[in-house]
Amino acid sequence: MSKKIYISPSNQVGNLYATGNTNEKVQCHKIAKACVNYLKKAGFNVMCTYNLDMYKRVQESNAFGADMHVAIHTNATAKHNVTGGTQILLYKLSGENKKAGQAVLNRLAPITPGKSTERLISKPDFYECRVAKGLTVYCECEFHDTKEGSDFIIKNTTQIGEAIAKGICDYYGVKLPVSDEKTNVPAEAKTLYTVQTGAFSSKKNAQSHLDKLKKAGFTGLIVKKSV
């Protein structure tokens, strides 16, 4: 039976972005859709209802029997005194909570531009961390009140959503979808090129050809093949 993942994206329309004339709700819904699509491809049983408030989403998550409850938000600081970065909020910084949070952080933090605040944070007072029955991973994907962070989020919602999903796959030991594995293979490793300078029915002629190549500075060997 596949694991049940509940995705809970922010509905905070009042949290305006520094650029793009947009807000946290709009961008987090895009991130959530990318995350949901990726998790489904990986074989998870996923639920995400976009327009419920936080309290109703937690109720729905609990009724769904979610193994993991994933809140998706973008961050802000009233003092504007950070350069951005990813934060994962958890009920506690130990056990499976920490393992799950670290798995997502390991995938998400490297792609976001800010670096000053990347860490796991204990937030047992946060409603979703405290009340959701599933293992809660609360993602603050990047700071939206900085120009760099805002521009990054707007341009990379799919990449962010898929990074969260990959972290969930890592935590549960689920292989990434085949199509994604192929895209991660370096281009030079996808094609195999061979060089053959001749084929002979006589070993003597083959040896003579090889001797000429060696004199020219090339190396090689004779391979016997039945046809």
N, CA, C and O of each residue as an XYZ file, in Angstrom:
908
protein
N       0.842     -1.200      0.000
C       0.000      0.000      0.000
C       0.875      1.247      0.000
O       1.786      1.363      0.820
N       0.603      2.199     -0.929
C       1.437      3.378     -1.050
C       1.212      4.336      0.120
O       0.132      4.378      0.709
N       2.241      5.094      0.437
C       2.143      6.072      1.522
C       1.204      7.210      1.119
O       1.145      7.605     -0.045
N       0.473      7.726      2.112
C      -0.451      8.828      1.887
C       0.228     10.151      2.249
O       0.711     10.333      3.366
N       0.253     11.060      1.287
C       0.867     12.367      1.497
C      -0.187     13.448      1.316
O      -0.859     13.501      0.286
N      -0.330     14.302      2.311
C      -1.255     15.427      2.196
C      -0.449     16.704      1.982
O       0.433     17.031      2.776
N      -0.760     17.426      0.901
C      -0.061     18.665      0.586
C      -0.945     19.842      0.973
O      -2.095     19.931      0.542
N      -0.407     20.744      1.787
C      -1.163     21.865      2.344
C      -0.501     23.192      1.952
O       0.356     23.686      2.684
N      -0.886     23.777      0.806
C      -0.252     25.027      0.365
C      -0.851     26.258      1.041
O      -2.031     26.279      1.392
N      -0.031     27.263      1.212
C      -0.468     28.512      1.838
C      -1.595     29.169      1.049
O      -1.617     29.120     -0.181
N      -2.531     29.784      1.772
C      -3.595     30.595      1.167
C      -3.470     32.064      1.569
O      -4.463     32.791      1.579
N      -2.262     32.501      1.899
C      -2.045     33.844      2.439
C      -1.892     34.881      1.317
O      -0.784     35.175      0.869
N      -3.030     35.424      0.879
C      -3.026     36.391     -0.218
C      -2.433     37.732      0.209
O      -1.982     38.506     -0.635
N      -2.433     38.009      1.498
C      -1.907     39.283      1.975
C      -0.397     39.355      2.030
O       0.162     40.437      2.212
N       0.280     38.216      1.876
C       1.743     38.196      1.903
C       2.266     38.482      0.493
O       2.413     37.576     -0.328
N       2.540     39.749      0.235
C       2.915     40.187     -1.107
C       4.393     39.934     -1.389
O       5.235     40.012     -0.495
N       4.683     39.632     -2.634
C       6.061     39.396     -3.069
C       6.750     40.727     -3.397
O       6.101     41.716     -3.739
N       8.071     40.720     -3.283
C       8.850     41.925     -3.571
C       8.797     42.286     -5.051
O       8.974     43.449     -5.414
N       8.558     41.303     -5.898
C       8.498     41.537     -7.345
C       7.329     40.746     -7.924
O       6.773     39.870     -7.261
N       6.963     41.060     -9.155
C       6.016     40.241     -9.897
C       4.548     40.500     -9.633
O       3.697     39.839    -10.228
N       4.218     41.449     -8.752
C       2.816     41.758     -8.461
C       2.025     40.491     -8.131
O       0.965     40.238     -8.704
N       2.554     39.710     -7.211
C       1.938     38.432     -6.863
C       1.985     38.229     -5.356
O       2.415     39.119     -4.622
N       1.553     37.081     -4.897
C       1.492     36.841     -3.456
C       1.796     35.378     -3.129
O       1.956     34.542     -4.018
N       1.869     35.098     -1.836
C       2.265     33.764     -1.372
C       1.283     32.679     -1.820
O       1.702     31.590     -2.210
N      -0.004     32.964     -1.768
C      -0.991     31.954     -2.167
C      -0.793     31.525     -3.614
O      -0.734     30.331     -3.907
N      -0.692     32.478     -4.505
C      -0.577     32.164     -5.937
C       0.641     31.289     -6.201
O       0.536     30.280     -6.898
N       1.788     31.659     -5.656
C       3.021     30.925     -5.946
C       3.066     29.581     -5.232
O       3.566     28.606     -5.792
N       2.556     29.511     -4.013
C       2.569     28.237     -3.281
C       1.616     27.223     -3.900
O       1.867     26.020     -3.830
N       0.533     27.686     -4.501
C      -0.358     26.764     -5.206
C       0.339     26.171     -6.428
O       0.146     24.998     -6.745
N       1.144     26.974     -7.109
C       1.915     26.461     -8.252
C       2.940     25.425     -7.778
O       3.106     24.370     -8.389
N       3.617     25.746     -6.687
C       4.595     24.805     -6.120
C       3.907     23.504     -5.730
O       4.407     22.416     -6.015
N       2.754     23.626     -5.075
C       2.018     22.438     -4.618
C       1.612     21.547     -5.781
O       1.730     20.325     -5.693
N       1.134     22.143     -6.873
C       0.713     21.353     -8.029
C       1.875     20.561     -8.613
O       1.717     19.399     -8.988
N       3.048     21.195     -8.689
C       4.234     20.494     -9.192
C       4.623     19.355     -8.255
O       5.011     18.277     -8.707
N       4.520     19.592     -6.960
C       4.846     18.573     -5.959
C       3.878     17.398     -6.053
O       4.299     16.241     -6.040
N       2.584     17.693     -6.148
C       1.556     16.658     -6.253
C       1.780     15.801     -7.500
O       1.747     14.572     -7.430
N       2.004     16.449     -8.630
C       2.198     15.706     -9.882
C       3.398     14.771     -9.802
O       3.346     13.637    -10.278
N       4.478     15.256     -9.195
C       5.684     14.441     -9.089
C       5.461     13.257     -8.156
O       5.864     12.136     -8.467
N       4.824     13.498     -7.019
C       4.576     12.421     -6.059
C       3.682     11.340     -6.647
O       3.888     10.152     -6.400
N       2.693     11.752     -7.423
C       1.815     10.766     -8.066
C       2.599      9.915     -9.051
O       2.383      8.706     -9.133
N       3.502     10.530     -9.795
C       4.340      9.763    -10.722
C       5.210      8.762     -9.971
O       5.526      7.689    -10.485
N       5.592      9.124     -8.755
C       6.441      8.245     -7.939
C       5.643      7.152     -7.234
O       6.221      6.276     -6.590
N       4.299      7.202     -7.356
C       3.472      6.133     -6.800
C       2.815      6.422     -5.460
O       2.221      5.524     -4.863
N       2.910      7.664     -4.970
C       2.282      8.003     -3.695
C       0.782      8.258     -3.878
O       0.321      8.609     -4.964
N       0.043      8.073     -2.796
C      -1.370      8.434     -2.741
C      -1.421      9.860     -2.185
O      -1.110     10.082     -1.015
N      -1.807     10.811     -3.010
C      -1.661     12.230     -2.662
C      -3.015     12.933     -2.614
O      -3.880     12.693     -3.457
N      -3.187     13.801     -1.623
C      -4.377     14.648     -1.542
C      -3.939     16.089     -1.344
O      -3.030     16.378     -0.567
N      -4.606     16.991     -2.065
C      -4.347     18.413     -1.907
C      -5.608     19.173     -2.288
O      -6.032     19.125     -3.443
N      -6.214     19.874     -1.335
C      -7.372     20.720     -1.603
C      -6.924     22.165     -1.438
O      -6.534     22.574     -0.345
N      -6.979     22.939     -2.518
C      -6.269     24.210     -2.557
C      -6.925     25.367     -1.818
O      -6.217     26.261     -1.356
N      -8.227     25.389     -1.688
C      -8.866     26.599     -1.188
C      -9.501     26.463      0.197
O     -10.331     27.289      0.579
N      -9.124     25.445      0.941
C      -9.559     25.345      2.326
C      -8.641     26.176      3.220
O      -7.482     26.410      2.877
N      -9.154     26.618      4.360
C      -8.257     27.297      5.284
C      -7.401     26.257      6.013
O      -7.638     25.054      5.903
N      -6.419     26.736      6.747
C      -5.453     25.845      7.392
C      -6.132     24.831      8.311
O      -5.732     23.667      8.344
N      -7.140     25.253      9.047
C      -7.779     24.378     10.022
C      -8.545     23.250      9.330
O      -8.505     22.101      9.771
N      -9.234     23.582      8.255
C      -9.973     22.566      7.516
C      -9.029     21.621      6.769
O      -9.336     20.442      6.592
N      -7.869     22.149      6.329
C      -6.892     21.283      5.656
C      -6.342     20.245      6.631
O      -6.167     19.081      6.273
N      -6.072     20.668      7.856
C      -5.581     19.719      8.864
C      -6.641     18.658      9.159
O      -6.316     17.477      9.280
N      -7.904     19.069      9.273
C      -8.986     18.109      9.480
C      -9.047     17.109      8.327
O      -9.205     15.907      8.541
N      -8.919     17.623      7.100
C      -8.970     16.754      5.921
C      -7.776     15.812      5.890
O      -7.913     14.640      5.539
N      -6.612     16.320      6.254
C      -5.403     15.504      6.293
C      -5.552     14.358      7.286
O      -5.180     13.222      6.995
N      -6.092     14.661      8.445
C      -6.270     13.633      9.473
C      -7.313     12.597      9.051
O      -7.146     11.402      9.295
N      -8.390     13.065      8.416
C      -9.424     12.144      7.935
C      -8.894     11.262      6.814
O      -9.295     10.106      6.678
N      -7.995     11.812      6.020
C      -7.353     11.076      4.922
C      -6.426      9.992      5.461
O      -6.144      9.010      4.773
N      -5.960     10.170      6.680
C      -5.003      9.236      7.266
C      -3.608      9.428      6.722
O      -2.881      8.463      6.489
N      -3.238     10.683      6.521
C      -1.947     10.992      5.907
C      -0.778     10.461      6.741
O      -0.730     10.635      7.959
N       0.156      9.812      6.055
C       1.410      9.413      6.701
C       2.308     10.628      6.887
O       3.049     10.724      7.866
N       2.233     11.561      5.927
C       3.017     12.789      6.017
C       2.145     13.967      5.599
O       1.429     13.909      4.600
N       2.222     15.026      6.379
C       1.500     16.268      6.114
C       2.539     17.318      5.732
O       3.406     17.655      6.537
N       2.454     17.835      4.505
C       3.477     18.745      3.993
C       2.873     20.125      3.753
O       2.069     20.308      2.839
N       3.263     21.087      4.570
C       2.818     22.472      4.398
C       3.818     23.196      3.501
O       5.030     23.082      3.684
N       3.295     23.937      2.537
C       4.157     24.644      1.588
C       3.927     26.145      1.708
O       2.839     26.647      1.427
N       4.970     26.848      2.129
C       4.920     28.295      2.308
C       6.183     28.931      1.738
O       7.168     28.251      1.451
N       6.129     30.265      1.580
C       7.352     31.031      1.350
C       7.462     32.022      2.503
O       6.466     32.352      3.147
N       8.662     32.485      2.755
C       8.973     33.151      4.017
C       9.100     34.671      3.872
O       9.150     35.200      2.762
N       9.149     35.343      4.991
C       9.358     36.789      5.022
C       9.922     37.177      6.375
O       9.740     36.469      7.365
N      10.608     38.308      6.407
C      11.129     38.815      7.666
C      10.819     40.292      7.765
O      11.141     41.061      6.860
N      10.207     40.686      8.842
C       9.792     42.083      9.004
C      10.985     43.037      9.015
O      10.861     44.195      8.615
N      12.136     42.553      9.470
C      13.313     43.420      9.584
C      14.146     43.453      8.301
O      15.052     44.276      8.169
N      13.841     42.558      7.357
C      14.594     42.491      6.096
C      16.104     42.384      6.361
O      16.913     43.013      5.678
N      16.454     41.594      7.344
C      17.854     41.516      7.761
C      18.502     40.172      7.428
O      19.537     39.824      7.995
N      17.894     39.419      6.512
C      18.498     38.165      6.077
C      18.616     38.178      4.561
O      17.954     38.960      3.878
N      19.449     37.322      4.057
C      19.630     37.245      2.608
C      18.849     36.089      2.003
O      18.977     35.798      0.814
N      18.035     35.428      2.830
C      17.177     34.376      2.297
C      17.655     32.987      2.642
O      18.635     32.808      3.364
N      16.941     31.996      2.111
C      17.290     30.605      2.350
C      16.082     29.763      2.708
O      14.995     30.281      2.964
N      16.290     28.470      2.720
C      15.232     27.509      3.010
C      15.190     27.175      4.499
O      16.227     27.019      5.143
N      13.984     27.070      5.030
C      13.799     26.601      6.398
C      12.741     25.504      6.405
O      11.727     25.608      5.716
N      12.977     24.463      7.177
C      11.998     23.389      7.366
C      11.587     23.386      8.828
O      12.415     23.182      9.716
N      10.300     23.614      9.074
C       9.782     23.661     10.436
C       9.208     22.298     10.808
O       8.509     21.668     10.015
N       9.513     21.855     12.022
C       9.119     20.520     12.476
C       8.557     20.588     13.885
O       8.791     21.553     14.613
N       7.809     19.550     14.264
C       7.302     19.482     15.627
C       8.460     19.360     16.619
O       8.449     19.990     17.677
N       9.453     18.546     16.270
C      10.630     18.409     17.119
C      11.832     18.028     16.256
O      11.684     17.487     15.160
N      13.008     18.319     16.768
C      14.239     18.093     16.019
C      14.887     16.772     16.402
O      16.062     16.727     16.768
N      14.116     15.704     16.314
C      14.655     14.384     16.645
C      13.838     13.317     15.944
O      12.762     13.590     15.411
N      14.359     12.097     15.948
C      13.627     10.955     15.415
C      13.224     11.111     13.968
O      13.956     11.690     13.166
N      12.038     10.583     13.632
C      11.560     10.610     12.257
C      11.239     12.033     11.801
O      11.333     12.334     10.611
N      10.864     12.901     12.726
C      10.646     14.299     12.372
C      11.900     14.885     11.734
O      11.846     15.481     10.658
N      13.019     14.708     12.408
C      14.273     15.255     11.902
C      14.701     14.587     10.602
O      15.180     15.259      9.689
N      14.535     13.275     10.510
C      14.940     12.553      9.294
C      14.150     13.037      8.081
O      14.709     13.259      7.007
N      12.838     13.196      8.273
C      11.997     13.646      7.168
C      12.333     15.079      6.770
O      12.456     15.393      5.586
N      12.481     15.946      7.773
C      12.811     17.332      7.491
C      14.150     17.478      6.806
O      14.299     18.282      5.885
N      15.130     16.700      7.252
C      16.464     16.781      6.661
C      16.456     16.290      5.217
O      17.161     16.835      4.368
N      15.666     15.272      4.942
C      15.589     14.741      3.576
C      15.061     15.796      2.612
O      15.569     15.937      1.500
N      14.036     16.539      3.041
C      13.488     17.595      2.192
C      14.458     18.771      2.101
O      14.655     19.334      1.024
N      15.055     19.137      3.216
C      16.021     20.239      3.221
C      17.192     19.942      2.285
O      17.671     20.829      1.579
N      17.646     18.689      2.284
C      18.781     18.316      1.436
C      18.485     18.500     -0.042
O      19.393     18.763     -0.831
N      17.233     18.365     -0.418
C      16.851     18.536     -1.826
C      16.523     19.988     -2.156
O      16.834     20.472     -3.244
N      15.894     20.676     -1.207
C      15.384     22.019     -1.482
C      16.434     23.107     -1.304
O      16.539     24.009     -2.135
N      17.210     23.030     -0.228
C      18.166     24.100      0.072
C      19.187     24.360     -1.039
O      19.482     25.523     -1.316
N      19.741     23.325     -1.688
C      20.755     23.587     -2.704
C      20.263     24.378     -3.916
O      21.071     24.998     -4.607
N      18.966     24.371     -4.188
C      18.484     25.061     -5.388
C      18.058     26.497     -5.103
O      17.935     27.293     -6.034
N      17.826     26.852     -3.821
C      17.374     28.199     -3.509
C      18.579     29.135     -3.350
O      19.631     28.709     -2.871
N      18.434     30.397     -3.746
C      19.594     31.296     -3.775
C      20.096     31.745     -2.408
O      21.303     31.894     -2.219
N      19.191     31.963     -1.446
C      19.613     32.428     -0.130
C      20.287     31.340      0.679
O      19.926     30.169      0.560
N      21.259     31.705      1.501
C      22.008     30.693      2.264
C      22.069     30.988      3.762
O      22.481     30.123      4.534
N      21.668     32.189      4.193
C      21.954     32.589      5.577
C      21.086     31.896      6.616
O      21.451     31.863      7.791
N      19.937     31.337      6.212
C      19.018     30.790      7.222
C      18.681     29.326      7.005
O      17.713     28.836      7.587
N      19.434     28.620      6.200
C      19.091     27.231      5.889
C      19.271     26.344      7.118
O      20.383     26.149      7.608
N      18.150     25.815      7.601
C      18.245     24.963      8.781
C      16.879     24.345      9.102
O      15.852     24.747      8.554
N      16.897     23.368      9.995
C      15.682     22.804     10.562
C      15.336     23.591     11.819
O      16.224     23.960     12.588
N      14.047     23.848     12.028
C      13.608     24.634     13.181
C      12.459     23.912     13.879
O      11.532     23.440     13.221
N      12.514     23.826     15.187
C      11.436     23.222     15.964
C      10.330     24.250     16.194
O      10.576     25.328     16.734
N       9.099     23.901     15.774
C       7.952     24.786     15.954
C       6.752     23.979     16.483
O       5.756     23.817     15.779
N       6.848     23.483     17.701
C       5.755     22.673     18.245
C       4.480     23.478     18.481
O       3.405     22.905     18.663
N       4.600     24.826     18.477
C       3.427     25.669     18.691
C       2.665     25.953     17.394
O       1.524     26.414     17.443
N       3.285     25.683     16.222
C       2.606     25.906     14.956
C       1.455     24.904     14.819
O       1.622     23.712     15.077
N       0.300     25.400     14.414
C      -0.907     24.575     14.391
C      -0.719     23.298     13.576
O      -1.040     22.207     14.049
N      -0.203     23.426     12.362
C      -0.074     22.246     11.498
C       0.940     21.251     12.054
O       0.747     20.041     11.937
N       2.010     21.749     12.653
C       2.993     20.850     13.266
C       2.407     20.137     14.478
O       2.740     18.983     14.750
N       1.544     20.820     15.194
C       1.028     20.302     16.465
C      -0.192     19.397     16.300
O      -0.331     18.409     17.020
N      -1.086     19.731     15.346
C      -2.378     19.061     15.274
C      -2.448     17.997     14.177
O      -3.149     16.997     14.335
N      -1.743     18.195     13.086
C      -1.770     17.181     12.026
C      -1.213     15.860     12.563
O      -0.155     15.839     13.193
N      -1.918     14.772     12.314
C      -1.501     13.463     12.829
C      -0.354     12.870     12.013
O       0.461     12.113     12.539
N      -0.295     13.211     10.744
C       0.810     12.732      9.915
C       2.108     13.430     10.294
O       2.091     14.513     10.879
N       3.212     12.817      9.964
C       4.522     13.424     10.192
C       4.577     14.743      9.420
O       4.536     14.740      8.190
N       4.669     15.866     10.129
C       4.539     17.166      9.471
C       5.888     17.750      9.070
O       6.810     17.855      9.879
N       5.976     18.128      7.791
C       7.140     18.827      7.248
C       6.626     20.159      6.706
O       5.917     20.198      5.700
N       6.987     21.236      7.375
C       6.476     22.570      7.054
C       7.588     23.318      6.308
O       8.588     23.713      6.908
N       7.406     23.508      5.011
C       8.457     24.060      4.161
C       8.319     25.572      4.000
O       7.298     26.057      3.511
N       9.326     26.300      4.402
C       9.456     27.722      4.064
C      10.509     27.778      2.963
O      11.711     27.769      3.228
N      10.028     27.837      1.717
C      10.891     27.513      0.575
C      11.966     28.550      0.265
O      13.045     28.194     -0.208
N      11.691     29.812      0.520
C      12.643     30.898      0.290
C      11.957     32.176      0.748
O      10.740     32.184      0.933
N      12.700     33.242      0.933
C      12.126     34.513      1.382
C      11.562     35.293      0.195
O      12.278     35.610     -0.755
N      10.261     35.595      0.270
C       9.628     36.282     -0.857
C       9.695     37.801     -0.753
O       9.287     38.497     -1.682
N      10.201     38.327      0.357
C      10.274     39.784      0.497
C      11.654     40.343      0.141
O      11.951     41.502      0.429
N      12.489     39.522     -0.481
C      13.725     40.004     -1.087
C      13.581     39.870     -2.598
O      12.898     38.965     -3.078
N      14.212     40.753     -3.342
C      14.088     40.706     -4.807
C      14.625     39.391     -5.351
O      14.000     38.764     -6.207
N      15.784     38.975     -4.855
C      16.385     37.734     -5.341
C      15.489     36.540     -5.047
O      15.261     35.698     -5.916
N      14.980     36.467     -3.818
C      14.124     35.351     -3.446
C      12.814     35.351     -4.202
O      12.359     34.310     -4.676
N      12.205     36.526     -4.314
C      10.938     36.648     -5.028
C      11.080     36.234     -6.489
O      10.281     35.449     -6.999
N      12.087     36.758     -7.148
C      12.307     36.414     -8.565
C      12.547     34.915     -8.730
O      12.038     34.290     -9.661
N      13.328     34.350     -7.814
C      13.632     32.917     -7.912
C      12.373     32.079     -7.788
O      12.145     31.181     -8.598
N      11.554     32.361     -6.783
C      10.341     31.562     -6.569
C       9.427     31.626     -7.782
O       8.950     30.598     -8.263
N       9.186     32.827     -8.272
C       8.273     33.016     -9.398
C       8.722     32.223    -10.621
O       7.900     31.642    -11.330
N      10.012     32.205    -10.859
C      10.552     31.551    -12.055
C      10.759     30.046    -11.887
O      10.984     29.343    -12.872
N      10.688     29.541    -10.646
C      11.080     28.149    -10.409
C      10.082     27.365     -9.566
O      10.484     26.492     -8.796
N       8.794     27.656     -9.694
C       7.801     26.943     -8.879
C       7.811     25.433     -9.142
O       7.669     24.642     -8.209
N       7.978     25.035    -10.395
C       8.010     23.597    -10.704
C       9.229     22.936    -10.085
O       9.126     21.860     -9.498
N      10.380     23.575    -10.214
C      11.614     23.023     -9.655
C      11.520     22.911     -8.130
O      11.982     21.929     -7.550
N      10.930     23.903     -7.489
C      10.783     23.880     -6.031
C       9.854     22.750     -5.599
O      10.167     21.993     -4.681
N       8.699     22.644     -6.277
C       7.750     21.589     -5.941
C       8.336     20.201     -6.125
O       8.110     19.309     -5.307
N       9.080     20.024     -7.190
C       9.690     18.713     -7.446
C      10.812     18.421     -6.457
O      11.027     17.263     -6.098
N      11.524     19.440     -6.015
C      12.581     19.228     -5.013
C      11.971     18.733     -3.702
O      12.513     17.826     -3.072
N      10.844     19.324     -3.287
C      10.156     18.854     -2.086
C       9.743     17.396     -2.261
O       9.924     16.576     -1.360
N       9.187     17.083     -3.427
C       8.750     15.708     -3.704
C       9.922     14.733     -3.688
O       9.795     13.621     -3.177
N      11.048     15.136     -4.237
C      12.231     14.270     -4.246
C      12.713     13.994     -2.823
O      13.150     12.886     -2.513
N      12.630     15.010     -1.959
C      13.001     14.807     -0.558
C      12.094     13.795      0.115
O      12.550     12.983      0.920
N      10.796     13.844     -0.216
C       9.851     12.866      0.331
C      10.180     11.468     -0.189
O      10.143     10.496      0.566
N      10.501     11.372     -1.473
C      10.919     10.082     -2.044
C      12.152      9.552     -1.314
O      12.225      8.369     -0.985
N      13.112     10.431     -1.066
C      14.339     10.024     -0.373
C      14.028      9.489      1.015
O      14.572      8.466      1.431
N      13.150     10.183      1.729
C      12.834      9.768      3.096
C      12.202      8.379      3.123
O      12.534      7.559      3.979
N      11.299      8.118      2.197
C      10.612      6.827      2.173
C      11.366      5.766      1.366
O      10.899      4.633      1.249
N      12.508      6.118      0.818
C      13.286      5.153      0.047
C      12.632      4.771     -1.263
O      12.790      3.647     -1.739
N      11.893      5.709     -1.849
C      11.198      5.465     -3.113
C      12.060      5.963     -4.274
O      12.556      7.090     -4.250
N      12.232      5.126     -5.273
C      13.020      5.524     -6.434
C      12.340      6.672     -7.162
O      11.113      6.730     -7.242
N      13.142      7.581     -7.687
C      12.590      8.677     -8.468
C      11.970      8.112     -9.742
O      12.427      7.084    -10.244
N      10.941      8.765    -10.270
C      10.333      8.292    -11.516
C      11.380      8.091    -12.601
O      12.341      8.855    -12.689
N      11.197      7.064    -13.428
C      12.183      6.709    -14.455
C      12.484      7.890    -15.359
O      13.644      8.140    -15.689
N      11.452      8.616    -15.761
C      11.658      9.749    -16.664
C      12.588     10.776    -16.036
O      13.386     11.402    -16.734
N      12.489     10.955    -14.707
C      13.331     11.919    -14.030
C      14.759     11.410    -13.923
O      15.709     12.180    -14.065
N      14.916     10.105    -13.671
C      16.256      9.537    -13.591
C      16.999      9.727    -14.914
O      18.199     10.002    -14.926
N      16.273      9.576    -16.029
C      16.904      9.727    -17.334
C      17.382     11.148    -17.551
O      18.441     11.370    -18.137
N      16.591     12.126    -17.073
C      16.979     13.515    -17.275
C      18.175     13.894    -16.419
O      18.829     14.904    -16.677
N      18.469     13.084    -15.390
C      19.610     13.374    -14.531
C      20.905     12.744    -15.040
O      21.968     12.967    -14.462
N      20.827     11.959    -16.116
C      22.017     11.329    -16.667
C      22.763     12.334    -17.524
O      22.150     12.938    -18.404
N      24.064     12.544    -17.310
C      24.813     13.478    -18.148
C      24.668     13.125    -19.618
O      24.633     11.950    -19.984
N      24.584     14.152    -20.461
C      24.342     13.928    -21.887
C      25.397     13.031    -22.511
O      25.079     12.204    -23.366
N      26.673     13.187    -22.087
C      27.732     12.405    -22.696
C      27.651     10.924    -22.356
O      28.275     10.093    -23.016
N      26.859     10.588    -21.299
C      26.739      9.185    -20.898
C      25.585      8.477    -21.598
O      25.423      7.266    -21.450
N      24.779      9.219    -22.360
C      23.616      8.634    -22.997
C      23.946      7.968    -24.326
O      23.200      7.105    -24.787
N      25.058      8.359    -24.945
C      25.415      7.848    -26.263
C      26.771      7.177    -26.205
O      27.702      7.702    -25.594
N      26.889      6.041    -26.825
C      28.147      5.298    -26.876
C      28.681      5.322    -28.305
O      27.994      4.918    -29.244
N      29.905      5.796    -28.455
C      30.524      5.871    -29.774
C      31.616      4.811    -29.875
O      32.394      4.644    -28.935
N      31.691      4.094    -30.992
C      32.731      3.097    -31.209
C      33.518      3.451    -32.463
O      32.995      4.058    -33.398
N      34.771      3.063    -32.459
C      35.640      3.298    -33.619
C      36.191      1.958    -34.082
O      36.750      1.205    -33.285
N      36.036      1.660    -35.363
C      36.561      0.421    -35.936
C      37.295      0.769    -37.214
O      36.750      1.458    -38.076
N      38.520      0.302    -37.345
C      39.316      0.674    -38.521
C      39.421     -0.447    -39.545
O      40.081     -0.268    -40.568
N      38.797     -1.593    -39.310
C      38.833     -2.664    -40.302
C      38.349     -3.979    -39.745
O      38.353     -4.186    -38.532
N      37.926     -4.879    -40.635
C      37.496     -6.233    -40.258
C      38.035     -7.190    -41.316
O      37.890     -6.944    -42.513
N      38.651     -8.274    -40.876
C      39.354     -9.162    -41.798
C      38.973    -10.615    -41.537
O      38.766    -11.017    -40.392
N      38.882    -11.405    -42.622
C      38.616    -12.835    -42.489
C      39.889    -13.602    -42.199
O      39.847    -14.750    -41.755
N      41.041    -12.954    -42.457
C      42.341    -13.578    -42.212
C      43.017    -12.901    -41.023
O      43.158    -11.679    -40.987
N      43.432    -13.713    -40.053
C      44.116    -13.154    -38.889
C      45.433    -12.502    -39.303
O      45.851    -11.505    -38.715
N      46.091    -13.079    -40.330
C      47.357    -12.530    -40.802
C      47.172    -11.104    -41.309
O      47.970    -10.215    -41.012
N      46.095    -10.901    -42.088
C      45.830     -9.558    -42.609
C      45.463     -8.587    -41.474
O      45.836     -7.414    -41.494
N      44.734     -9.102    -40.504
C      44.367     -8.269    -39.366
C      45.598     -7.831    -38.597
O      45.710     -6.671    -38.199
N      46.547     -8.782    -38.382
C      47.776     -8.470    -37.666
C      48.611     -7.450    -38.426
O      49.209     -6.554    -37.831
N      48.645     -7.597    -39.759
C      49.401     -6.660    -40.587
C      48.831     -5.255    -40.462
O      49.578     -4.281    -40.373
N      47.485     -5.151    -40.457
C      46.838     -3.848    -40.328
C      47.120     -3.239    -38.954
O      47.362     -2.037    -38.840
N      47.086     -4.080    -37.908
C      47.335     -3.609    -36.561
C      48.768     -3.120    -36.419
O      49.016     -2.120    -35.745
N      49.728     -3.824    -37.055
C      51.133     -3.415    -37.002
C      51.318     -2.032    -37.615
O      52.101     -1.223    -37.118
N      50.597     -1.770    -38.691
C      50.693     -0.453    -39.341
C      50.159      0.647    -38.423
O      50.719      1.741    -38.351
N      49.058      0.332    -37.720
C      48.486      1.304    -36.796
C      49.447      1.612    -35.657
O      49.601      2.766    -35.256
N      50.088      0.574    -35.143
C      51.019      0.762    -34.031
C      52.205      1.623    -34.441
O      52.693      2.433    -33.653
N      52.674      1.444    -35.689
C      53.779      2.265    -36.175
C      53.382      3.735    -36.269
O      54.216      4.630    -36.131
N      52.103      3.962    -36.503
C      51.598      5.336    -36.607
C      51.281      5.932    -35.238
O      50.859      7.084    -35.136
N      51.489      5.133    -34.183
C      51.279      5.638    -32.838
C      49.964      5.259    -32.204
O      49.664      5.707    -31.097
N      49.169      4.442    -32.875
C      47.892      4.012    -32.312
C      48.061      2.666    -31.603
O      49.014      1.930    -31.859
N      47.131      2.364    -30.721
C      47.141      1.078    -30.034
C      45.829      0.360    -30.294
O      44.829      0.981    -30.656
N      45.842     -0.938    -30.108
C      44.629     -1.703    -30.331
C      44.880     -3.173    -30.113
O      45.986     -3.564    -29.742
N      43.869     -4.001    -30.337
C      44.010     -5.428    -30.199
C      43.080     -6.109    -31.191
O      42.167     -5.487    -31.733
N      43.319     -7.372    -31.418
C      42.513     -8.165    -32.344
C      41.467     -8.920    -31.556
O      41.793     -9.641    -30.614
N      40.214     -8.759    -31.937
C      39.100     -9.421    -31.276
C      38.494    -10.435    -32.244
O      38.115    -10.078    -33.360
N      38.402    -11.699    -31.824
C      37.829    -12.738    -32.635
C      36.313    -12.761    -32.477
O      35.807    -12.818    -31.356
N      35.594    -12.717    -33.579
C      34.139    -12.679    -33.532
C      33.576    -13.631    -34.563
O      33.940    -13.547    -35.736
N      32.695    -14.534    -34.161
C      32.060    -15.466    -35.089
C      30.903    -14.780    -35.806
O      30.148    -14.024    -35.195
N      30.767    -15.044    -37.092
C      29.673    -14.442    -37.867
C      28.918    -15.534    -38.631
O      27.960    -15.238    -39.345
